[in-house]
N, CA, C and O atoms as a DFTB+ gen file, in Angstrom:
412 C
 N C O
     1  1     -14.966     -21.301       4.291
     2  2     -14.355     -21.037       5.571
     3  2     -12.910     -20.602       5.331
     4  3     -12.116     -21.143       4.562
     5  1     -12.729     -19.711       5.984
     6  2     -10.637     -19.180       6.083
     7  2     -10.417     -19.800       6.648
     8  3     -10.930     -20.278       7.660
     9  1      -8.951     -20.060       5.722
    10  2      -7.447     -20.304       6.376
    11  2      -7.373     -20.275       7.306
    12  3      -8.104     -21.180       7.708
    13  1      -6.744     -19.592       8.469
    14  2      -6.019     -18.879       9.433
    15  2      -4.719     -19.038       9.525
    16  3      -4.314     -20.130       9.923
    17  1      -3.668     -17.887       9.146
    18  2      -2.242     -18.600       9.432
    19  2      -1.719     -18.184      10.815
    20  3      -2.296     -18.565      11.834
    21  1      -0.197     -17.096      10.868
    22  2       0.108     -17.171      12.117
    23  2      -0.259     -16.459      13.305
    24  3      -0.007     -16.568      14.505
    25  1      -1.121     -15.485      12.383
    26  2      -1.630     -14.704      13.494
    27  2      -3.240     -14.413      13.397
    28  3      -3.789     -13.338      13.158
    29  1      -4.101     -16.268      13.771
    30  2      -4.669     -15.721      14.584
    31  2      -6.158     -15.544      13.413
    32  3      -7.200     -16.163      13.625
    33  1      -5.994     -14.701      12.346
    34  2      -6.631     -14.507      11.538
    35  2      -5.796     -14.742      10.061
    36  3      -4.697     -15.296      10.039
    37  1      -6.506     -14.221       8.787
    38  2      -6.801     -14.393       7.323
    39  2      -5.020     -14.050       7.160
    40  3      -4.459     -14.968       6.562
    41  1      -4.594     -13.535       7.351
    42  2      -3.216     -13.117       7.048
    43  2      -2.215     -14.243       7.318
    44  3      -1.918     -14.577       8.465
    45  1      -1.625     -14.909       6.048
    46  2      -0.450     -15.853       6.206
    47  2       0.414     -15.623       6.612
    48  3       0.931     -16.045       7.646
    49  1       0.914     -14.587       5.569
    50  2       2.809     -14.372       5.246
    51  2       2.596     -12.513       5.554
    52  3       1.746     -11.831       4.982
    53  1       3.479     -12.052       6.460
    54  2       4.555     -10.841       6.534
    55  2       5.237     -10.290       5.586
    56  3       6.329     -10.812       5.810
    57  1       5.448      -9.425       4.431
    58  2       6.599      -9.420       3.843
    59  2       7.048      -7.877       4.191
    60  3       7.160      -6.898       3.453
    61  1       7.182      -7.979       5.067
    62  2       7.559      -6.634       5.468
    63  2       7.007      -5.081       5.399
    64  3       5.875      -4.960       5.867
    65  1       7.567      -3.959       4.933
    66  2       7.136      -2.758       4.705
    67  2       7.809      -2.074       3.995
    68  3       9.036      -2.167       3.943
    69  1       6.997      -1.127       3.208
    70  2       8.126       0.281       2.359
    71  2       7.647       1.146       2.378
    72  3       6.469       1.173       2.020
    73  1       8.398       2.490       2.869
    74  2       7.880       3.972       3.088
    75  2       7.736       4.858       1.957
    76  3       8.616       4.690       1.113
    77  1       7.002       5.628       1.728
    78  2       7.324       6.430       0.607
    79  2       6.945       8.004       1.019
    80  3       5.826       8.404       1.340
    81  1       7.863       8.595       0.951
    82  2       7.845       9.656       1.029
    83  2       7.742      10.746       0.192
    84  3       8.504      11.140      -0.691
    85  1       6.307      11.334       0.741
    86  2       5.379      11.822      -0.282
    87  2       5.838      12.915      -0.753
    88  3       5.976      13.506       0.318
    89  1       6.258      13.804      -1.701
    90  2       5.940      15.376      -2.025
    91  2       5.393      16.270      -2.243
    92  3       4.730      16.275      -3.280
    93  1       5.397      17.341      -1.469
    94  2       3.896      18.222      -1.521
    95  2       3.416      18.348      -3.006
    96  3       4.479      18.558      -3.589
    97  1       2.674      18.343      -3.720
    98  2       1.756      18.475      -4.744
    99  2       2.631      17.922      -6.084
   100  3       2.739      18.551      -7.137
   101  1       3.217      16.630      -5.806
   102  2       4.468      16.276      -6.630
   103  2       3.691      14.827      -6.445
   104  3       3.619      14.384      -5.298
   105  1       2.891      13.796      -7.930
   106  2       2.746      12.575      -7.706
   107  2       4.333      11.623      -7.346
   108  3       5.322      12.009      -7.969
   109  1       4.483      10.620      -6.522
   110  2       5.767       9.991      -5.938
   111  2       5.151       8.641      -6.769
   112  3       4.012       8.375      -6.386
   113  1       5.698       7.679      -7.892
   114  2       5.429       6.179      -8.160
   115  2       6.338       5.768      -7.420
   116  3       7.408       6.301      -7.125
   117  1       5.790       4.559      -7.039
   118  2       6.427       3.498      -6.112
   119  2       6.350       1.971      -6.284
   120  3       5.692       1.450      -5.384
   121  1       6.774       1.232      -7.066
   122  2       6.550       0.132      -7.485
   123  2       6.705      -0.807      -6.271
   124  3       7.785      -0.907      -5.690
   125  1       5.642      -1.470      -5.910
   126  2       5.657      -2.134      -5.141
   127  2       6.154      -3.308      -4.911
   128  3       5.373      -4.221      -5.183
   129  1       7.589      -3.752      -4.341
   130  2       7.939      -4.803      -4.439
   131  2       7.969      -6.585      -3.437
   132  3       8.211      -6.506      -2.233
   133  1       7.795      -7.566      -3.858
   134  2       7.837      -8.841      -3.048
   135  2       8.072      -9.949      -4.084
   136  3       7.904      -9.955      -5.303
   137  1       8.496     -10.853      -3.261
   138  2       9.052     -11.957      -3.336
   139  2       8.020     -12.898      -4.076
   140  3       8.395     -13.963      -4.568
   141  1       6.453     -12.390      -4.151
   142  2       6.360     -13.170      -4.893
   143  2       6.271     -12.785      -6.569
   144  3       6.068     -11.627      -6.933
   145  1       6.371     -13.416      -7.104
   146  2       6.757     -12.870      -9.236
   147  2       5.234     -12.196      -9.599
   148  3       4.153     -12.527      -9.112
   149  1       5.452     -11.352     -10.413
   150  2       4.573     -10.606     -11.318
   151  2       3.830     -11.726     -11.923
   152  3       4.634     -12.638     -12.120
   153  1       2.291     -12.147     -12.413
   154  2       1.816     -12.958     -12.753
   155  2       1.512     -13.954     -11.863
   156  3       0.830     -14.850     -12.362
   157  1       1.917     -14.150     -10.212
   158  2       1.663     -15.423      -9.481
   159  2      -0.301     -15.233      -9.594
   160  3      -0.584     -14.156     -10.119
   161  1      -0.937     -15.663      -9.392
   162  2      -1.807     -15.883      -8.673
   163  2      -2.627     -15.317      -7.901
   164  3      -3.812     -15.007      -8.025
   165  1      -1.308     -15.128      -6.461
   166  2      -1.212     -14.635      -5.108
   167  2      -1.381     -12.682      -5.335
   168  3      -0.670     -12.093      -6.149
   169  1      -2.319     -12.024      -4.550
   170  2      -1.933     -10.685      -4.463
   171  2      -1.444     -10.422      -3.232
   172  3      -1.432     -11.189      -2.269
   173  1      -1.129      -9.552      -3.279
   174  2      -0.515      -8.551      -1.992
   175  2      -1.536      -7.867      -1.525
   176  3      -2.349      -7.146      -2.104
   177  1      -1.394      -8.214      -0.231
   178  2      -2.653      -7.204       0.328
   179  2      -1.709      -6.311       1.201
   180  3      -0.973      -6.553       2.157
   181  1      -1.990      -5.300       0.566
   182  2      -1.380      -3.195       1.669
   183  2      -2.261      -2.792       2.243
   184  3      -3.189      -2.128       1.781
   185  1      -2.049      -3.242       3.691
   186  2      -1.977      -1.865       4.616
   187  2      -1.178      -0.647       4.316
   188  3       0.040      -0.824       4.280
   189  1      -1.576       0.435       4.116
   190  2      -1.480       1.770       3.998
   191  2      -1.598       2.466       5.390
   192  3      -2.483       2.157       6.188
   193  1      -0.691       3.388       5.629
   194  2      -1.008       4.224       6.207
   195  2      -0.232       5.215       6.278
   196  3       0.941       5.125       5.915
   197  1      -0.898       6.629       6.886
   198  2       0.142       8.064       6.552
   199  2       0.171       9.114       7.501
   200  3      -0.873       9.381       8.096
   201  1       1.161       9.724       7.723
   202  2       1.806       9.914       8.681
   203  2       0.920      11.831       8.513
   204  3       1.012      12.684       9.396
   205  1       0.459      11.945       7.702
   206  2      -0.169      12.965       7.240
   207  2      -0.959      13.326       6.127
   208  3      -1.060      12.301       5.453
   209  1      -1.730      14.488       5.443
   210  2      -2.535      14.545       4.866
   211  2      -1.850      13.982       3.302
   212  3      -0.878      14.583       2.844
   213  1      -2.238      13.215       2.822
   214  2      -1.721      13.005       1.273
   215  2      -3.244      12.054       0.145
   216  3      -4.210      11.445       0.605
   217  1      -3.011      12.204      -0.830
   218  2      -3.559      11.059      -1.572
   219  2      -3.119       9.852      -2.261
   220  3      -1.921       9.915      -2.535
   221  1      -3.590       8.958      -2.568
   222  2      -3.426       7.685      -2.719
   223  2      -3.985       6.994      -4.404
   224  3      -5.182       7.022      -4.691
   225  1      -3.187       6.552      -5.145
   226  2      -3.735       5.945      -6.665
   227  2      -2.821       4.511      -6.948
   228  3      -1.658       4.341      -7.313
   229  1      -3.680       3.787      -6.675
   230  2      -3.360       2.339      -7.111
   231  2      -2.984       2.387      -8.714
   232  3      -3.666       2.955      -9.568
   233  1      -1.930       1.774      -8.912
   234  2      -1.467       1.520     -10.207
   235  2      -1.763       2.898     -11.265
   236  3      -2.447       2.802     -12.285
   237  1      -1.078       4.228     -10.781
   238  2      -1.670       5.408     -11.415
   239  2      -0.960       6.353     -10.457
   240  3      -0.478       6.224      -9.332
   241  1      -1.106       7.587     -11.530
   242  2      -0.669       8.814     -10.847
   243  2      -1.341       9.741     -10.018
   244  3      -2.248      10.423     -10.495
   245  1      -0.995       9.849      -8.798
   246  2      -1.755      10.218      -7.582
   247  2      -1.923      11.466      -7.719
   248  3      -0.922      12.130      -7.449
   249  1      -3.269      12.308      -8.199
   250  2      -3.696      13.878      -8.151
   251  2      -4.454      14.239      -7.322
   252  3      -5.115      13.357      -6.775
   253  1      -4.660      15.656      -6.903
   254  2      -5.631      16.176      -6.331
   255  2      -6.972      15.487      -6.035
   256  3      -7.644      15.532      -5.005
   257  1      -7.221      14.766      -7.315
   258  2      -8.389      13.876      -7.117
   259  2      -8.709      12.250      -6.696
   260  3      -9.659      11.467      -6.699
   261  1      -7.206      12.286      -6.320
   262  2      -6.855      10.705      -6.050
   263  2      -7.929      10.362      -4.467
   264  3      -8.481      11.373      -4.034
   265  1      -8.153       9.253      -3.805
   266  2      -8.133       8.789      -2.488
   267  2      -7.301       9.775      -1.634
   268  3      -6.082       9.950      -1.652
   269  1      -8.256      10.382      -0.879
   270  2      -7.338      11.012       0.224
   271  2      -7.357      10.737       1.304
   272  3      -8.478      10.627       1.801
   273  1      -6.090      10.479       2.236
   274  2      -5.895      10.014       3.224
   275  2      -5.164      11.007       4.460
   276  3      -4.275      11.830       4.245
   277  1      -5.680      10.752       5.574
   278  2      -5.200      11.404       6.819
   279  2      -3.927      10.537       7.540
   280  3      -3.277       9.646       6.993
   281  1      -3.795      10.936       8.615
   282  2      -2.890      10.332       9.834
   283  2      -3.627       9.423      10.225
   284  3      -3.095       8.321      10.355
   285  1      -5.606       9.605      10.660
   286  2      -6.111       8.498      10.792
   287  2      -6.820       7.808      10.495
   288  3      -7.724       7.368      11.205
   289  1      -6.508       7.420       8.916
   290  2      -6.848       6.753       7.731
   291  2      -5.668       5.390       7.927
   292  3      -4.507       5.415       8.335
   293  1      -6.342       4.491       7.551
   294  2      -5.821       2.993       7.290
   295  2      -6.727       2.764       5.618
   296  3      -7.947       2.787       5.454
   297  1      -5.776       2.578       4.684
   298  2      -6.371       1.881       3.583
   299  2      -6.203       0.760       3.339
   300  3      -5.156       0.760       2.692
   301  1      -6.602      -0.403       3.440
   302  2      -6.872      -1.448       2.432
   303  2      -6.483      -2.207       0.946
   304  3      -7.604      -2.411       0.479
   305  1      -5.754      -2.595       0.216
   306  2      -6.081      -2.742      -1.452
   307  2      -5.447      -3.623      -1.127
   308  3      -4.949      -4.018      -0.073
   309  1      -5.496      -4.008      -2.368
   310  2      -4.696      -5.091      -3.350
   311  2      -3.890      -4.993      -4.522
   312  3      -4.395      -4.304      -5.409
   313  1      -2.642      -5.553      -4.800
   314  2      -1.847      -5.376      -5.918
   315  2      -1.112      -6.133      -6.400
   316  3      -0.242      -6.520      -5.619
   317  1      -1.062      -6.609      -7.559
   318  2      -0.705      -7.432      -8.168
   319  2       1.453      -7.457      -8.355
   320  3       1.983      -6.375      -8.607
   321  1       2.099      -8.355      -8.242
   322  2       3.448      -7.918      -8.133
   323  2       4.216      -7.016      -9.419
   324  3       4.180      -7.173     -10.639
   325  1       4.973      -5.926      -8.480
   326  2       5.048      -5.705     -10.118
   327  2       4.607      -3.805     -10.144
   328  3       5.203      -2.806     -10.546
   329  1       3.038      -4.097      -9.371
   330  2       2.013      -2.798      -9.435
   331  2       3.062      -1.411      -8.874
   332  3       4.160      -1.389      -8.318
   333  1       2.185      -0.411      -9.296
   334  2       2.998       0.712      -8.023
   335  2       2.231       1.607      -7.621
   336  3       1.389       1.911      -8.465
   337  1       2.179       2.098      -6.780
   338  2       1.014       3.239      -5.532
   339  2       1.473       4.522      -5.716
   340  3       2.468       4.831      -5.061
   341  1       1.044       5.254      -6.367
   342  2       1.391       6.579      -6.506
   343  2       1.261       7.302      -5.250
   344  3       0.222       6.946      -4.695
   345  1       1.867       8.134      -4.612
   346  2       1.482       9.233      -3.398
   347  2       1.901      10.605      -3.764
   348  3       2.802      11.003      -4.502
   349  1       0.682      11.453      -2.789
   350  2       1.288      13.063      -3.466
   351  2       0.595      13.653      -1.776
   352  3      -0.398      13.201      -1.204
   353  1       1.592      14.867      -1.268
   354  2       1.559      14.992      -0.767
   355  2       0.868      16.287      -0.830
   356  3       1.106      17.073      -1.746
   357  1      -0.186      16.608       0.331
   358  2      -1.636      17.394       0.031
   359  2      -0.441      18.898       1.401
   360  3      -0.106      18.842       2.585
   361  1      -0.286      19.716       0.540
   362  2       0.269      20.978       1.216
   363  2       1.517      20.377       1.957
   364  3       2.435      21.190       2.072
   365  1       1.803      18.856       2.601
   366  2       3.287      18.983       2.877
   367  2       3.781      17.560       2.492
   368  3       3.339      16.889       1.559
   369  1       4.823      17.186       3.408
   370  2       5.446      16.142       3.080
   371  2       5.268      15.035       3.660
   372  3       6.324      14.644       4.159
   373  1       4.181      14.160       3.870
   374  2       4.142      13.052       4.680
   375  2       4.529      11.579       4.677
   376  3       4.278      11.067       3.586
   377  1       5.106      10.672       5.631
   378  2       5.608       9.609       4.899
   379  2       4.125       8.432       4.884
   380  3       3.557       7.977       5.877
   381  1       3.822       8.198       3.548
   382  2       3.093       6.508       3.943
   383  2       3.964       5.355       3.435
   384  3       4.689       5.025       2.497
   385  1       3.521       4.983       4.476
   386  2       4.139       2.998       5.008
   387  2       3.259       1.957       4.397
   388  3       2.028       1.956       4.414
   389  1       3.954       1.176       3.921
   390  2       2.804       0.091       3.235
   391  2       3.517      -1.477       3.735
   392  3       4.561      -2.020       3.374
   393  1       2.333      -1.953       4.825
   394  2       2.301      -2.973       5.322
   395  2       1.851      -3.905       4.095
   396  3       0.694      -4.019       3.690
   397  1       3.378      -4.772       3.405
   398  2       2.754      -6.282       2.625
   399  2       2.500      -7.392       3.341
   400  3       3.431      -8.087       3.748
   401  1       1.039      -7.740       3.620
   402  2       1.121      -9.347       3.677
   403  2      -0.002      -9.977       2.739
   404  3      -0.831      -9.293       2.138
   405  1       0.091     -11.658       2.677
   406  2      -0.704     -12.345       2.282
   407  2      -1.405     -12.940       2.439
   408  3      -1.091     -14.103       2.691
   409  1      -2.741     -12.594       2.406
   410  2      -4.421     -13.356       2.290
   411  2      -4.720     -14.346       2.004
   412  3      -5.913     -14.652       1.995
């Protein structure tokens, strides 16, 4: 059976958000950062999302062949502290936002 923390459902802790702003056909690394240490345990669960057409590579460099994502695409993952989300932007420049909280 889940947890439940403050809201309701599976999600404890908030740790905020970081934008990354993608470049057209240019992979962007983005090391993903929080409060909790590299090695905890605990992952980070990202909400993703993008403001336009781009792709997406967990811990890797984001190509043509990466996860591709729209405006109304929501992704999902997990990442360990520490990790970083590559983005590349598919013909322009779009920003994705990555919602951290904890599971």
């Amino acid at each position: 059976m889940a947890t439940y923390g403050d809201y309701g459902g599976p999600i404890k802790l908030t740790m905020g958000k970081q934008s990354i702003t993608c470049v057209s056909n240019t992979n962007v690394a983005t090391t993903i950062t929080h409060e909790i240490t590299t090695g905890s345990p605990k992952l980070i669960t990202m909400i993703i999302t993008s403001s336009g057409n781009c792709t997406i590579e967990i811990n890797g460099e984001a190509t043509a062949n990466s996860l591709a994502m729209t405006s109304s695409d929501t992704l999902i993952a997990r990442i360990p502290g520490g990790g970083t989300l590559g983005a590349r932007g598919t013909a322009s420049t779009p920003t994705v936002t990555v919602h951290k909280v904890v599971c």
